[in-house]
PDB file of C-alpha atoms in Angstrom:
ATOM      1  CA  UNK A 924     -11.281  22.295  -2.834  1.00 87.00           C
ATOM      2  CA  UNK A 925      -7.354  22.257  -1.535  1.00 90.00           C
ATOM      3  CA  UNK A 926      -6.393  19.369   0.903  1.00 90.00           C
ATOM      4  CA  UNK A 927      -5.790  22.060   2.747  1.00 91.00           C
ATOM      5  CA  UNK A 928      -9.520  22.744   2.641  1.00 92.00           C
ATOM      6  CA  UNK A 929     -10.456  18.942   2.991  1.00 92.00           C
ATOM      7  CA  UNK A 930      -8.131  18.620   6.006  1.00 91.00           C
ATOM      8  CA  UNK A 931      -9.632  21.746   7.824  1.00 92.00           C
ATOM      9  CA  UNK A 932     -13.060  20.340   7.395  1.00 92.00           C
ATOM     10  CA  UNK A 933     -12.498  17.426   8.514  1.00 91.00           C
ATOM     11  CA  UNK A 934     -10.693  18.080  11.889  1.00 91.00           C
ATOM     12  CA  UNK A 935     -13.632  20.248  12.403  1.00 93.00           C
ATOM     13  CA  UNK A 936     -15.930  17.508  11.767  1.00 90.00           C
ATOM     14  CA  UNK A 937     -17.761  18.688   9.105  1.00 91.00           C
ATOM     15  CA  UNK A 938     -19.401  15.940   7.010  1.00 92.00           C
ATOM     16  CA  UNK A 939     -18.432  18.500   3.882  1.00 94.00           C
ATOM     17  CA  UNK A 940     -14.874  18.036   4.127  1.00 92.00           C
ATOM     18  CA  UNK A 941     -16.176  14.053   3.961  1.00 93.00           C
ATOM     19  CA  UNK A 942     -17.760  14.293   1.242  1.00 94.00           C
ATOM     20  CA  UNK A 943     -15.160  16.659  -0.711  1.00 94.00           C
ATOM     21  CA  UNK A 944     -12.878  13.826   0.451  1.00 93.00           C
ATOM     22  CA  UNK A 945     -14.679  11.533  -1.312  1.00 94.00           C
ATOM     23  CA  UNK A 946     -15.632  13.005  -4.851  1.00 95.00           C
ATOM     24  CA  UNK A 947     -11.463  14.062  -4.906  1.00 95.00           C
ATOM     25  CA  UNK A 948     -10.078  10.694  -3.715  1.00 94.00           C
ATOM     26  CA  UNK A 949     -12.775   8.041  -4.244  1.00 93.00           C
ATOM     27  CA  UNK A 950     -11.710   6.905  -7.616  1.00 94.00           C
ATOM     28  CA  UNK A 951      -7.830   6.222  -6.170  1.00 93.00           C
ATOM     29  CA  UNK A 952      -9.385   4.683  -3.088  1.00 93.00           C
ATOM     30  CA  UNK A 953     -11.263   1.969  -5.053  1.00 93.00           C
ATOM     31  CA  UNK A 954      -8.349   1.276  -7.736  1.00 91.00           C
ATOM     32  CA  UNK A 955      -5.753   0.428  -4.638  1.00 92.00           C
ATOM     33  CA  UNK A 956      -8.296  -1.978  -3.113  1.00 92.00           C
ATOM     34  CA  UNK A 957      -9.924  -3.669  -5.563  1.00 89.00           C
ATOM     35  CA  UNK A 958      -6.217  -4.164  -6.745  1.00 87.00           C
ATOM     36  CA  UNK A 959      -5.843  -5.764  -3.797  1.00 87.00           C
ATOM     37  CA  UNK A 960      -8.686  -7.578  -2.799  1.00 85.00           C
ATOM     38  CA  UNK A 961      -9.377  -8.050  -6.693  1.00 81.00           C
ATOM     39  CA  UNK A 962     -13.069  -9.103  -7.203  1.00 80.00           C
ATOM     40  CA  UNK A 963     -14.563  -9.131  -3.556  1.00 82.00           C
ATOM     41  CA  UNK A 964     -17.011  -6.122  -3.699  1.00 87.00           C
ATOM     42  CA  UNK A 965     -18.674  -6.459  -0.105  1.00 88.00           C
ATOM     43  CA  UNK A 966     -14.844  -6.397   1.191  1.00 88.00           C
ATOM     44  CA  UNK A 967     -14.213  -3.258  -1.521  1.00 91.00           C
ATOM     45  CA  UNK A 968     -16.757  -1.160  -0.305  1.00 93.00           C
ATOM     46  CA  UNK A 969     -16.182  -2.274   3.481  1.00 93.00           C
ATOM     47  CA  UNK A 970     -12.424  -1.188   2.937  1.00 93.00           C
ATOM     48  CA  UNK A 971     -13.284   1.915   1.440  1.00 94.00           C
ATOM     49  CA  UNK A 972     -15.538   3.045   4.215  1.00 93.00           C
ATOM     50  CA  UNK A 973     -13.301   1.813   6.906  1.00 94.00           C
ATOM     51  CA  UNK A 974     -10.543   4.040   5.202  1.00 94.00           C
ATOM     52  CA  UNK A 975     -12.625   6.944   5.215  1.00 93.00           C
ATOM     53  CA  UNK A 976     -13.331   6.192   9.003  1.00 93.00           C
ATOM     54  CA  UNK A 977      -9.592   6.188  10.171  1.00 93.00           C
ATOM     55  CA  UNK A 978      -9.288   9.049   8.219  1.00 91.00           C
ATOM     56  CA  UNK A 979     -12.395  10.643  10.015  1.00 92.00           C
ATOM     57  CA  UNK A 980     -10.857   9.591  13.298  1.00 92.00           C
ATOM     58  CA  UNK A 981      -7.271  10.382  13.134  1.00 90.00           C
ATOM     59  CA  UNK A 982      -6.859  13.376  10.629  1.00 89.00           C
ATOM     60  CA  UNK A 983      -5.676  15.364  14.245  1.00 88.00           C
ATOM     61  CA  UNK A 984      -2.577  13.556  13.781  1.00 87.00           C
ATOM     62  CA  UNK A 985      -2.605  14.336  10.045  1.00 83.00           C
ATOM     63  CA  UNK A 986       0.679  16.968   8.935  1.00 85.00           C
ATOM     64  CA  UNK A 987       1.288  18.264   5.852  1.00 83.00           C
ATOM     65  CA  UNK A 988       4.666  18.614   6.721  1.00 84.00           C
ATOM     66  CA  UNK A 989       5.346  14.923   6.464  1.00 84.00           C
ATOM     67  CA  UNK A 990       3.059  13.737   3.551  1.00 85.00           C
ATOM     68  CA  UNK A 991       0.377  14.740   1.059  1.00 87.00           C
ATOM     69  CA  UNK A 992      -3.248  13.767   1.916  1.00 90.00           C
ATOM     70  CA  UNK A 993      -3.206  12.058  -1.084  1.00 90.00           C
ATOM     71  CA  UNK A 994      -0.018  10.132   0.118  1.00 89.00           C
ATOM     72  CA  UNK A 995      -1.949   9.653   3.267  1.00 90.00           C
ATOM     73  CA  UNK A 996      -4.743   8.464   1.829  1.00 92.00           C
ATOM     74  CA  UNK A 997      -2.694   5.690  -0.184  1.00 91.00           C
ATOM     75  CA  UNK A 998      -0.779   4.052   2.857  1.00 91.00           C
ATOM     76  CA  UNK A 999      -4.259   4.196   4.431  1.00 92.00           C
ATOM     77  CA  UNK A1000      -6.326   2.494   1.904  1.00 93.00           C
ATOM     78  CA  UNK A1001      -3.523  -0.057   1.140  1.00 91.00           C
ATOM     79  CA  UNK A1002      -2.990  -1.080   4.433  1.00 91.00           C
ATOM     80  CA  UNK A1003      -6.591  -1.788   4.877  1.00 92.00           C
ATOM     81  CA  UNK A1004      -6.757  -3.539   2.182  1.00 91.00           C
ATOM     82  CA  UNK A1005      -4.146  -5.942   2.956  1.00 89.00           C
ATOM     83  CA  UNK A1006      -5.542  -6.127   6.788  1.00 89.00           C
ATOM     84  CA  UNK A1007      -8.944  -6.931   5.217  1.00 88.00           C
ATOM     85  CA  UNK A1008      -7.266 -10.088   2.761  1.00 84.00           C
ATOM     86  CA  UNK A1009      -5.865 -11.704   5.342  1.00 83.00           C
ATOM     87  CA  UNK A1010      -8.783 -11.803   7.446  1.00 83.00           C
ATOM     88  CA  UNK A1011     -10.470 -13.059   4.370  1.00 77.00           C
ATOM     89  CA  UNK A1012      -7.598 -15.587   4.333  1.00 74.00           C
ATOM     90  CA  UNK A1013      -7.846 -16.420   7.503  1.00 74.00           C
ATOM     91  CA  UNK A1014     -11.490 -17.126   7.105  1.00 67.00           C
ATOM     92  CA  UNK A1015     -10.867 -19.001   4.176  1.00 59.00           C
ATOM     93  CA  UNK A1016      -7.979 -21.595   5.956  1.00 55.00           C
ATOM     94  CA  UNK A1017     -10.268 -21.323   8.659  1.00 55.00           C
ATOM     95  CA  UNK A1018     -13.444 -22.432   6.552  1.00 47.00           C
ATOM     96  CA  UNK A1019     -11.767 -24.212   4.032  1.00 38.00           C
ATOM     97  CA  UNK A1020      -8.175 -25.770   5.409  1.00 39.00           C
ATOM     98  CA  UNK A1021      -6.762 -23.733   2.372  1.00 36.00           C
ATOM     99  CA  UNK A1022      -3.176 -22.394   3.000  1.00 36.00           C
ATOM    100  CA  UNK A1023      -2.579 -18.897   3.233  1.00 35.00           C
ATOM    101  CA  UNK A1024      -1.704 -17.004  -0.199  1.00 38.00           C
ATOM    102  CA  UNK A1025       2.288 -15.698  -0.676  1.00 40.00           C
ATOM    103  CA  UNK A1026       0.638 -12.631   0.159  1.00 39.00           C
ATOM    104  CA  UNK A1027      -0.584 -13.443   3.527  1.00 41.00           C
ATOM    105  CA  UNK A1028       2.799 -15.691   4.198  1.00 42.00           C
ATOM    106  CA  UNK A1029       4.753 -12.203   3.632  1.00 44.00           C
ATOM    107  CA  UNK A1030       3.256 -10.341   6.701  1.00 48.00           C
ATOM    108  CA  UNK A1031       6.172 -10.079   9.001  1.00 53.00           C
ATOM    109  CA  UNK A1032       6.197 -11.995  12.549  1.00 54.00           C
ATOM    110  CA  UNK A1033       5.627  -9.679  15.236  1.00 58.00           C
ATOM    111  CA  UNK A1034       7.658 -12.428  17.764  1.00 67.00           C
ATOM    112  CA  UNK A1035      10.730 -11.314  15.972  1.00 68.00           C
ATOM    113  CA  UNK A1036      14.047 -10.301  18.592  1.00 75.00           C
ATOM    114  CA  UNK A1037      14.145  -6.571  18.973  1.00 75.00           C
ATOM    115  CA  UNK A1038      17.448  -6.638  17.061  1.00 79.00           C
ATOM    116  CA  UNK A1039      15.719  -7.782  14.473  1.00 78.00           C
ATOM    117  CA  UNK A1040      12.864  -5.520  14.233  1.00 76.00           C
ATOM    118  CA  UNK A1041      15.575  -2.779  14.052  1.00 79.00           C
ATOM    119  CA  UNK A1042      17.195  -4.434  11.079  1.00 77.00           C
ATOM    120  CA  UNK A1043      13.624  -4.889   9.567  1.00 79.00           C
ATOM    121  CA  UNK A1044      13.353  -1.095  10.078  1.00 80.00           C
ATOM    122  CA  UNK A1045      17.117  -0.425   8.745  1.00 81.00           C
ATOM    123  CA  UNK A1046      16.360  -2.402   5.695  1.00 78.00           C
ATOM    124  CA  UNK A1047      12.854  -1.115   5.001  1.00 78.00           C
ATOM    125  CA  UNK A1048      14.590   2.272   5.182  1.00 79.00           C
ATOM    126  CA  UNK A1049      17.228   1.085   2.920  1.00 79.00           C
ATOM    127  CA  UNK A1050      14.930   0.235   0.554  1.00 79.00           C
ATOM    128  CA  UNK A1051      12.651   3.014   0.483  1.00 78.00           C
ATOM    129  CA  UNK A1052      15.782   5.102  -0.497  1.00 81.00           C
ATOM    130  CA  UNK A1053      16.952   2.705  -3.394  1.00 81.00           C
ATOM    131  CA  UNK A1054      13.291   2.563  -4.629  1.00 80.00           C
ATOM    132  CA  UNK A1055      12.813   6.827  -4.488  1.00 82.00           C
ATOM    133  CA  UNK A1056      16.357   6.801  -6.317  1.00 84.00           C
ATOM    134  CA  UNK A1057      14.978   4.821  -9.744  1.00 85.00           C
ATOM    135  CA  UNK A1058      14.049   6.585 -12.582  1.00 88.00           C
ATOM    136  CA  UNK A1059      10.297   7.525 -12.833  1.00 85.00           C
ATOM    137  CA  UNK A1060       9.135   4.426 -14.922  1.00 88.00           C
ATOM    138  CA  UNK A1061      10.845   1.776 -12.899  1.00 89.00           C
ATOM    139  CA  UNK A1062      10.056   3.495  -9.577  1.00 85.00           C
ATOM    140  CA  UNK A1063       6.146   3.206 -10.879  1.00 85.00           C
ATOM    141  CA  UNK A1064       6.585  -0.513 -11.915  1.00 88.00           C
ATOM    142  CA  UNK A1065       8.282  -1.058  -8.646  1.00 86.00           C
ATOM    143  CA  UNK A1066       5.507   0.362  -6.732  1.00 83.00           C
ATOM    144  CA  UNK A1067       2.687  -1.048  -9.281  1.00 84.00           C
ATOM    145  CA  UNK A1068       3.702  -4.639  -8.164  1.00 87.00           C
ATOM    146  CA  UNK A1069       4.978  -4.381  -5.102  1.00 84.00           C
ATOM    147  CA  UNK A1070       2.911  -1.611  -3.198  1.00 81.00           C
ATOM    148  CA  UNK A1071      -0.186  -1.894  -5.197  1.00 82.00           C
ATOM    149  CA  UNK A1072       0.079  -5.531  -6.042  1.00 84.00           C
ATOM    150  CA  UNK A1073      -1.251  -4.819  -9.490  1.00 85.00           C
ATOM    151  CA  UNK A1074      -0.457  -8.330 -11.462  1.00 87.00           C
ATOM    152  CA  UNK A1075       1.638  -7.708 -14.385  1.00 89.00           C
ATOM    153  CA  UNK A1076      -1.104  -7.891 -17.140  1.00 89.00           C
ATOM    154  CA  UNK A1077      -2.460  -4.988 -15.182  1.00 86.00           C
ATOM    155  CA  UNK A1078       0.732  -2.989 -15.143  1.00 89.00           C
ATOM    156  CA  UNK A1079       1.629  -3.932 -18.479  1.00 88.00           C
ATOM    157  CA  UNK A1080      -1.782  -2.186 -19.728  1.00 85.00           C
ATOM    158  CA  UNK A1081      -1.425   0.251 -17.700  1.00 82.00           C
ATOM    159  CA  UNK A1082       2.073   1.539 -18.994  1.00 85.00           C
ATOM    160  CA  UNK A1083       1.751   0.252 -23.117  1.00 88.00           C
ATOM    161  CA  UNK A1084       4.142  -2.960 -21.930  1.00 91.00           C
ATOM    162  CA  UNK A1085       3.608  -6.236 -22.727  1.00 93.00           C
ATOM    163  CA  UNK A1086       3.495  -8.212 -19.539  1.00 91.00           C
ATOM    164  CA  UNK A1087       7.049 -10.297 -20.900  1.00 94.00           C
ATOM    165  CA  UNK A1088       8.787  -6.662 -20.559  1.00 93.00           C
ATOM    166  CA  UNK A1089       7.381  -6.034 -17.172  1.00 92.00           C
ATOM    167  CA  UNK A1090       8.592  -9.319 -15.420  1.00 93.00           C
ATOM    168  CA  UNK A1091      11.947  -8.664 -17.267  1.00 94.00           C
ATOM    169  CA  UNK A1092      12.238  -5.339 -16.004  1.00 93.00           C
ATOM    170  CA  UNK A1093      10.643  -6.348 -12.775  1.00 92.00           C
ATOM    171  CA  UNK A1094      13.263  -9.649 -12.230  1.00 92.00           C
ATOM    172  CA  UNK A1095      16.261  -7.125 -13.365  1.00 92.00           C
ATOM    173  CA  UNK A1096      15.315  -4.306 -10.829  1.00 90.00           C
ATOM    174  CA  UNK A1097      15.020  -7.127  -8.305  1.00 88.00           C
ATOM    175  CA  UNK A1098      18.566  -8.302  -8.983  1.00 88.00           C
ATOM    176  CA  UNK A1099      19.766  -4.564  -8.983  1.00 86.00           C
ATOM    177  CA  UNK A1100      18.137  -4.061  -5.318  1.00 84.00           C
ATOM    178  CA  UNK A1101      19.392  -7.485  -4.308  1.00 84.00           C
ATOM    179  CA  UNK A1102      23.051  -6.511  -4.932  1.00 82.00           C
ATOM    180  CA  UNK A1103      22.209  -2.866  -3.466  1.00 78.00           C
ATOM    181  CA  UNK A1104      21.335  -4.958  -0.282  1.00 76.00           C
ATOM    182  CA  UNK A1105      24.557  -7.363  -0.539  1.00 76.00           C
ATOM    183  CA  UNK A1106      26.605  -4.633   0.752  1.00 67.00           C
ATOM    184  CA  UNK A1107      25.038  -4.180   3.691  1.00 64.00           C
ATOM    185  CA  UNK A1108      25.505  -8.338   4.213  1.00 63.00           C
ATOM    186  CA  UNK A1109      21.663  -8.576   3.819  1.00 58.00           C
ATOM    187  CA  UNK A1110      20.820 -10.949   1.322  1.00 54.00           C
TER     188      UNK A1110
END
């Protein structure tokens, strides 16, 4: 079945285009979260069904014109993922007095001056273009460790690296964005 197809079904809300969902994208679903939320299978699951539930709910608003399903489905699943660890964070500091992980530190403060939400935006722009421009295989690792948070053991098995090459590669495509970003003044 087409996304197309999948789409169609599902704006009709017909469980078939749910389940067609499912058997196509399942597998992809469950390697972005559990590469997120690593071991925590109540969470995995949880994640998984709440993606297929925004999905469910907002595929009206879904156009082909912007993104892929599959795209769609990515952004989706990783960003409930990330919601779901730093509720599990939370819960844990909460529980536990345990400081939040890098991870959870990272999630942007929403008290920020409108000026500079709009540079948050510009540079998030910025960098989506610089990333897009790499070659294939650093675009990947890029997105592997920063998108996916895959660590790099995982990526290096994934791609026949050893994980020495990745953080080399990793640290000099950092330094290359970093002086990308320099002449804008952003550092």
């Amino acid at each position: 079945m087409t996304e197309q197809e999948i789409v169609e079904l599902i704006r009709i809300q017909d469980n078939a285009g749910m389940a067609a969902l499912a058997e196509k994208y399942g597998r992809l679903l469950r390697y972005i979260i559990q590469g997120i939320l690593g071991n925590r299978q109540d969470d995995i699951e949880e994640c998984i069904n709440d993606t297929y539930l925004k999905i469910w709910r907002n595929v009206q608003q879904f156009d082909f014109d912007r993104a892929s399903l599959s795209t769609y489905l990515k952004v989706i699943a990783r960003n409930t993922a990330l919601n779901r660890l730093r509720d599990v964070k939370r819960h844990e500091e909460h529980c536990c007095q345990e400081e939040f992980s890098e991870l959870a530190d990272s999630v942007p403060d929403s008290k920020l001056s409108v000026e500079e939400q709009i540079v948050k935006k510009e540079q998030a722009a910025r960098l989506n273009e610089v990333v897009r421009a790499l070659p294939d295989k650093e675009r990947e690792l890029m997105l592997r460790k920063y998108f996916y948070l895959q660590s790099s053991k995982t990526i290096a098995s994934a791609m026949g690296m050893t994980v020495n090459a990745v953080d080399t590669k990793l640290s000099r495509l950092r330094g290359r964005i970093r002086e990308e970003f320099s002449g804008y003044g952003w550092t």
